[in-house]
Coordinates of C-alpha atoms in Angstrom, one line a residue:
M1 CA -22.6 2.1 -10.7
T2 CA -18.8 1.4 -11.1
E3 CA -16.9 1.1 -14.4
F4 CA -15.8 -2.4 -15.3
V5 CA -13.0 -3.0 -18.3
S6 CA -14.8 -6.2 -19.7
R7 CA -12.4 -9.1 -21.5
E8 CA -13.3 -7.3 -24.5
G9 CA -12.2 -4.0 -23.4
A10 CA -15.1 -1.9 -23.7
I11 CA -16.6 0.0 -20.4
N12 CA -19.5 -1.2 -18.5
D13 CA -21.6 -0.5 -16.0
I14 CA -22.3 -3.1 -13.1
A15 CA -23.7 -2.6 -9.7
S16 CA -21.5 -1.2 -7.0
L17 CA -20.5 -3.9 -4.4
G18 CA -19.0 -1.4 -2.3
Q19 CA -20.4 -1.6 2.0
A20 CA -21.2 1.3 4.4
N21 CA -22.4 1.6 7.9
S22 CA -24.8 4.0 8.8
G23 CA -23.4 6.7 10.7
Q24 CA -19.7 5.3 9.9
P25 CA -18.5 5.4 6.1
S26 CA -20.4 7.2 3.6
S27 CA -22.7 5.2 1.1
T28 CA -23.6 8.1 -0.8
Q29 CA -20.5 7.6 -3.0
A30 CA -21.0 4.5 -4.8
G31 CA -19.2 4.1 -7.6
R32 CA -16.1 6.4 -7.0
I33 CA -14.3 3.4 -6.7
P34 CA -14.3 1.2 -9.7
I35 CA -13.6 -2.5 -10.4
L36 CA -11.1 -2.7 -13.3
D37 CA -10.3 -6.0 -15.0
I38 CA -6.5 -6.1 -16.0
G39 CA -6.8 -9.8 -17.4
P40 CA -6.8 -8.3 -21.1
F41 CA -3.5 -6.3 -20.6
L42 CA -2.1 -8.8 -18.8
A43 CA -3.0 -11.7 -21.4
G44 CA -1.2 -8.8 -24.1
E45 CA -4.9 -8.7 -26.5
P46 CA -4.3 -6.0 -28.9
G47 CA -5.9 -2.5 -27.7
A48 CA -6.3 -3.4 -24.0
M49 CA -4.0 -0.9 -23.0
P50 CA -5.5 2.6 -23.7
P51 CA -8.9 2.0 -22.1
L52 CA -7.2 0.5 -19.1
A53 CA -5.0 3.6 -18.9
R54 CA -7.7 6.4 -19.3
A55 CA -10.1 4.4 -16.5
I56 CA -7.2 4.5 -14.1
A57 CA -6.5 8.9 -15.0
R58 CA -10.1 8.9 -14.5
T59 CA -9.6 7.5 -10.8
C60 CA -6.5 8.8 -10.0
E61 CA -7.7 12.4 -10.1
D62 CA -10.8 11.4 -8.2
T63 CA -10.7 9.1 -5.6
G64 CA -6.8 7.7 -6.2
F65 CA -8.5 4.3 -5.6
L66 CA -9.3 1.0 -7.7
V67 CA -10.0 -2.8 -7.6
V68 CA -8.5 -4.8 -9.8
A69 CA -9.5 -8.1 -10.8
N70 CA -8.4 -10.9 -13.1
H71 CA -4.7 -10.1 -11.9
G72 CA -3.5 -13.3 -12.5
I73 CA -2.0 -14.3 -8.7
A74 CA -3.3 -17.5 -7.8
P75 CA -5.3 -17.7 -4.8
A76 CA -3.8 -19.6 -2.8
L77 CA -0.5 -17.1 -2.3
P78 CA -2.5 -14.6 -0.6
A79 CA -4.5 -16.9 1.4
A80 CA -0.7 -18.5 2.8
V81 CA -0.1 -15.3 3.8
F82 CA -3.1 -14.2 5.5
A83 CA -3.2 -18.0 7.5
Q84 CA 1.0 -17.1 8.5
A85 CA 0.2 -13.5 9.6
A86 CA -2.5 -14.8 12.0
R87 CA -0.5 -17.8 13.2
F88 CA 2.6 -15.2 13.8
F89 CA 0.5 -12.5 15.6
A90 CA -1.4 -15.3 17.9
C91 CA 1.9 -15.9 19.4
D92 CA 3.0 -14.8 22.9
D93 CA 4.5 -11.1 23.0
A94 CA 7.9 -12.9 24.2
D95 CA 8.0 -14.9 21.0
K96 CA 7.3 -11.9 18.7
L97 CA 9.4 -9.3 20.5
P98 CA 12.9 -11.0 19.3
Y99 CA 12.1 -10.0 15.8
K100 CA 11.2 -6.7 16.6
I101 CA 11.7 -3.9 14.1
G102 CA 14.8 -2.0 14.0
Q103 CA 17.1 1.0 11.9
Y104 CA 15.9 -1.0 8.7
N105 CA 12.0 -1.1 9.5
I106 CA 12.3 -4.7 8.9
G107 CA 9.9 -7.6 11.4
Y108 CA 8.0 -6.6 14.1
L109 CA 6.0 -3.4 15.0
P110 CA 4.5 -4.0 18.5
F111 CA 1.3 -2.3 19.5
G112 CA 2.3 1.5 20.3
G113 CA 5.0 1.7 17.6
Q114 CA 3.7 4.3 15.5
V115 CA 1.9 7.4 15.7
V116 CA 1.1 8.6 12.4
R117 CA 2.2 12.4 12.3
H118 CA 2.1 13.3 8.2
S119 CA -1.8 12.9 7.7
P120 CA -2.8 15.8 5.4
V121 CA -6.5 15.4 6.7
N122 CA -6.1 14.4 10.7
H123 CA -4.2 15.5 13.3
N124 CA -2.9 12.1 14.5
T125 CA -1.9 11.5 18.1
K126 CA -2.4 8.0 19.0
P127 CA -0.6 5.1 17.8
N128 CA -2.5 2.5 16.0
F129 CA -4.0 0.3 17.6
S130 CA -2.4 -2.7 15.7
E131 CA 0.6 -4.7 15.1
S132 CA 2.8 -5.2 12.3
F133 CA 5.4 -7.4 10.6
Y134 CA 7.5 -6.1 7.7
V135 CA 9.1 -8.3 4.8
T136 CA 11.2 -7.0 2.2
R137 CA 13.2 -8.4 -0.4
D138 CA 15.1 -11.4 0.5
R139 CA 18.6 -10.6 0.2
A140 CA 21.5 -13.2 1.1
P141 CA 24.0 -11.9 3.6
D142 CA 26.7 -11.1 1.5
H143 CA 24.5 -8.8 -1.0
P144 CA 26.4 -5.8 -1.7
D145 CA 23.9 -3.7 -0.3
I146 CA 23.7 -6.0 2.9
V147 CA 27.7 -5.6 3.2
S148 CA 27.6 -1.7 2.6
N149 CA 25.1 -1.3 5.2
K150 CA 22.9 0.5 2.5
P151 CA 19.9 2.6 4.6
L152 CA 16.6 1.0 5.2
I153 CA 18.1 -2.2 3.3
G154 CA 18.5 -5.3 5.4
L155 CA 17.9 -8.7 5.9
N156 CA 14.7 -10.2 6.9
H157 CA 13.6 -11.6 10.2
W158 CA 12.3 -14.7 9.6
P159 CA 10.5 -16.7 12.7
D160 CA 12.4 -19.4 14.1
G161 CA 10.5 -22.8 13.7
M162 CA 7.6 -21.2 11.0
P163 CA 9.4 -22.5 8.0
E164 CA 5.9 -21.9 6.0
F165 CA 6.0 -18.2 7.0
R166 CA 9.1 -17.5 5.1
A167 CA 7.9 -19.7 2.1
A168 CA 4.4 -18.0 2.0
M169 CA 6.2 -14.3 1.9
V170 CA 8.7 -15.0 -0.5
A171 CA 6.3 -16.7 -2.8
Y172 CA 4.0 -14.0 -2.6
Y173 CA 6.6 -11.3 -2.8
A174 CA 7.9 -12.8 -6.0
A175 CA 4.3 -12.9 -7.4
M176 CA 3.5 -9.6 -6.5
E177 CA 6.5 -7.8 -7.5
A178 CA 6.2 -9.1 -11.2
M179 CA 2.3 -8.4 -11.5
A180 CA 2.6 -5.0 -10.0
C181 CA 5.6 -4.0 -12.4
R182 CA 3.5 -5.1 -15.3
L183 CA 1.2 -2.4 -14.3
V184 CA 3.6 0.7 -13.8
P185 CA 3.5 1.4 -17.8
V186 CA -0.3 1.9 -17.8
F187 CA 0.0 4.4 -14.9
A188 CA 2.9 6.1 -17.5
A189 CA 0.3 5.8 -20.3
A190 CA -2.0 7.1 -17.9
L191 CA 0.0 10.4 -17.5
D192 CA 0.2 10.8 -21.1
L193 CA 4.0 9.1 -20.8
P194 CA 5.7 6.7 -23.0
E195 CA 4.9 3.7 -21.6
D196 CA 8.7 2.9 -20.8
Y197 CA 8.8 6.0 -18.7
F198 CA 9.7 4.8 -15.2
T199 CA 11.4 1.6 -17.0
N200 CA 14.8 2.4 -15.4
A201 CA 13.2 3.9 -12.1
F202 CA 11.7 0.2 -11.2
A203 CA 14.6 -1.7 -12.7
E204 CA 15.4 -3.2 -9.3
P205 CA 11.9 -1.6 -7.3
N206 CA 11.5 -1.1 -3.4
C207 CA 8.7 -3.8 -2.6
T208 CA 7.5 -4.4 1.2
I209 CA 4.9 -6.5 2.2
R210 CA 3.2 -5.4 5.9
L211 CA 1.2 -7.8 8.0
I212 CA -1.2 -6.0 10.1
H213 CA -3.6 -7.4 12.7
Y214 CA -6.1 -5.1 13.8
P215 CA -7.8 -6.6 17.0
P216 CA -11.6 -5.8 17.2
H217 CA -11.9 -1.9 18.1
T218 CA -16.0 -1.2 18.5
S219 CA -15.2 1.3 21.6
L220 CA -13.3 4.0 20.2
E221 CA -11.5 6.9 22.1
D222 CA -11.4 10.1 20.8
N223 CA -8.5 10.7 17.6
E224 CA -8.2 6.5 18.2
F225 CA -8.1 4.3 15.0
G226 CA -6.4 0.5 13.9
F227 CA -4.8 2.6 11.5
A228 CA -4.7 6.6 11.4
P229 CA -5.9 8.8 8.6
H230 CA -2.7 8.6 6.4
T231 CA -1.5 8.5 3.3
D232 CA 0.8 6.2 1.7
N233 CA 4.5 6.9 0.4
N234 CA 5.0 4.9 -2.1
F235 CA 4.2 4.6 -6.1
I236 CA 1.1 2.1 -5.4
T237 CA -0.1 -0.3 -3.0
F238 CA -2.0 -3.4 -3.7
L239 CA -4.2 -4.6 -1.1
A240 CA -5.7 -8.5 -1.4
Q241 CA -9.3 -8.2 -0.1
S242 CA -9.7 -9.2 3.6
E243 CA -12.4 -11.3 4.9
L244 CA -13.6 -8.4 7.3
P245 CA -14.2 -4.8 6.5
G246 CA -12.2 -1.7 7.8
L247 CA -10.4 0.1 5.4
E248 CA -12.2 3.4 4.7
V249 CA -11.0 6.2 2.0
R250 CA -11.6 9.5 2.2
T251 CA -13.0 11.4 -0.9
A252 CA -12.1 14.8 -1.9
E253 CA -15.0 15.8 -0.1
G254 CA -14.1 15.0 2.8
E255 CA -16.8 12.0 3.3
W256 CA -15.7 8.4 4.0
I257 CA -16.2 5.5 1.9
R258 CA -15.5 1.8 1.5
P259 CA -13.6 0.3 -1.9
P260 CA -15.9 -2.8 -3.2
A261 CA -15.8 -5.6 -1.3
V262 CA -14.9 -8.4 -4.0
P263 CA -13.1 -11.6 -3.2
G264 CA -10.2 -12.3 -4.9
T265 CA -9.5 -9.0 -6.1
F266 CA -6.9 -6.4 -4.9
V267 CA -7.9 -2.8 -3.9
V268 CA -4.9 -0.5 -5.2
N269 CA -4.3 3.0 -4.4
T270 CA -1.9 6.0 -5.2
G271 CA 1.2 7.0 -3.0
A272 CA 3.0 9.8 -2.2
M273 CA 5.8 9.0 -4.9
L274 CA 3.1 9.0 -7.9
A275 CA 1.6 12.2 -6.3
R276 CA 5.4 13.6 -6.6
Y277 CA 5.7 12.2 -10.1
S278 CA 2.5 13.8 -11.5
N279 CA 2.7 16.9 -9.7
D280 CA -0.3 16.1 -7.7
R281 CA -2.4 15.0 -10.7
F282 CA -2.5 12.1 -9.4
K283 CA -2.5 12.7 -5.4
A284 CA -2.2 10.3 -2.6
T285 CA -5.3 9.5 -1.4
P286 CA -6.2 9.5 3.0
H287 CA -7.4 6.6 4.1
R288 CA -7.9 4.6 7.6
V289 CA -8.7 1.8 9.1
I290 CA -11.1 1.0 11.8
N291 CA -12.0 -2.5 12.8
R292 CA -15.9 -2.2 13.7
N293 CA -16.0 -6.6 13.7
D294 CA -16.5 -8.6 16.6
R295 CA -12.9 -10.2 15.9
S296 CA -9.4 -9.8 14.4
R297 CA -9.0 -8.2 11.2
Y298 CA -6.0 -9.0 9.1
A299 CA -4.1 -7.1 6.2
I300 CA -1.6 -7.6 3.8
P301 CA -0.9 -4.6 1.8
F302 CA 2.1 -4.8 -0.4
F303 CA 3.5 -1.6 -1.4
L304 CA 5.5 -0.9 -4.8
G305 CA 8.0 2.0 -4.9
P306 CA 11.1 2.7 -7.2
N307 CA 14.4 1.9 -6.8
H308 CA 15.8 3.6 -3.1
D309 CA 18.4 5.8 -5.4
A310 CA 15.9 6.8 -8.1
L311 CA 15.2 10.7 -8.9
V312 CA 11.7 11.1 -8.0
D313 CA 10.9 14.5 -10.0
C314 CA 7.8 15.8 -11.9
V315 CA 7.7 14.3 -15.3
P316 CA 7.2 16.2 -18.6
S317 CA 3.6 16.1 -18.9
C318 CA 2.6 17.2 -15.9
V319 CA 4.5 20.7 -15.6
G320 CA 4.2 23.9 -17.6
P321 CA 3.8 27.7 -17.6
D322 CA 0.8 27.4 -15.6
N323 CA 1.6 24.5 -13.7
P324 CA 5.1 25.0 -12.1
P325 CA 6.7 21.6 -10.0
R326 CA 4.9 21.6 -6.7
Y327 CA 8.1 19.2 -4.9
E328 CA 11.3 19.3 -5.5
P329 CA 13.3 16.3 -6.7
T330 CA 14.2 13.6 -4.5
T331 CA 14.8 10.2 -3.7
Y332 CA 13.1 7.3 -2.8
G333 CA 15.3 6.3 0.0
A334 CA 15.6 10.0 1.2
F335 CA 11.8 10.6 1.2
S336 CA 11.4 7.3 3.1
S337 CA 13.9 7.9 5.5
R338 CA 12.2 10.8 6.7
L339 CA 8.8 10.1 7.0
L340 CA 10.0 6.9 9.0
T341 CA 11.7 9.0 11.6
L342 CA 9.0 11.0 12.2
N343 CA 6.1 8.2 12.5
F344 CA 8.0 5.3 14.3
A345 CA 8.8 5.7 18.1
H346 CA 12.5 3.3 17.6
R347 CA 13.5 5.5 14.8
K348 CA 12.8 9.0 16.8
S349 CA 14.6 7.5 20.1
G350 CA 17.2 5.5 18.2
A351 CA 16.4 2.3 20.1
Y352 CA 17.1 -0.1 17.3

């Protein structure tokens, strides 16, 4: 059974919609990833915030994954992004490589471009069996951060002859940023903080859309994954439900489970920035992707993080005499730069 915040704000039980394959993801952990209706909160209904914050706190202290329904994102927006992702990845390599990723980690990442070396649960030694395309905030060439060559902030690489690609990404980015930022106060409340605690850090958040293509991967080699076990680097991630299964979440007990596969919802998970803010009260949860299907799978995660220059430090509600800070203060920009250099071949080699 999973928890569901109803339109009236009450917590009801509904049957788990999770899916597990025998011998692969476990089916013994049904209900560990709740489905939460965020519609009442987004609509401003009185009293909607506290039960939602409590439900988020409970799951962030457990699996770090939840599913949100009634989020207000028009279905046509993620559908268009999925369609454009499939269209781009179907192009010949010669047509994709001109948009290859560089020093800003924007654009096309070919197969073999990433080995996830920072995993807390697996010694990953092989590149992800997938290709990606990164889209960030669409800035003009005369934007101050572009002119000053600010680290990790650059211009998007828009494929020539695909105006629908850019239109779909820009529209999705704007809608997702607005919705995701509205949930930040709920996470503050879940940490027993004032609702506006993170306002300054997310005044101009760092967001990224990562389009991912996972070819069929039915014959796995040892220690090979579509996306190797890892934790996200950001604050929270929003993953539009894919047509095919593949995402697997690692519980604290070491079992791999699948989130409920509910069409039209978003899977949401914690990242390293939230773990650092919360002093590991809300840990970043390891997850992986294996495309055991007989056809290509696509994913379009949206990553929400604080501003590159925002100080990320343990919050007052999560430290004390018996719970000292586990992390030194840092900025999102500095933290991201270190991990990108660790995980991406082009950054390790300096081949921009």
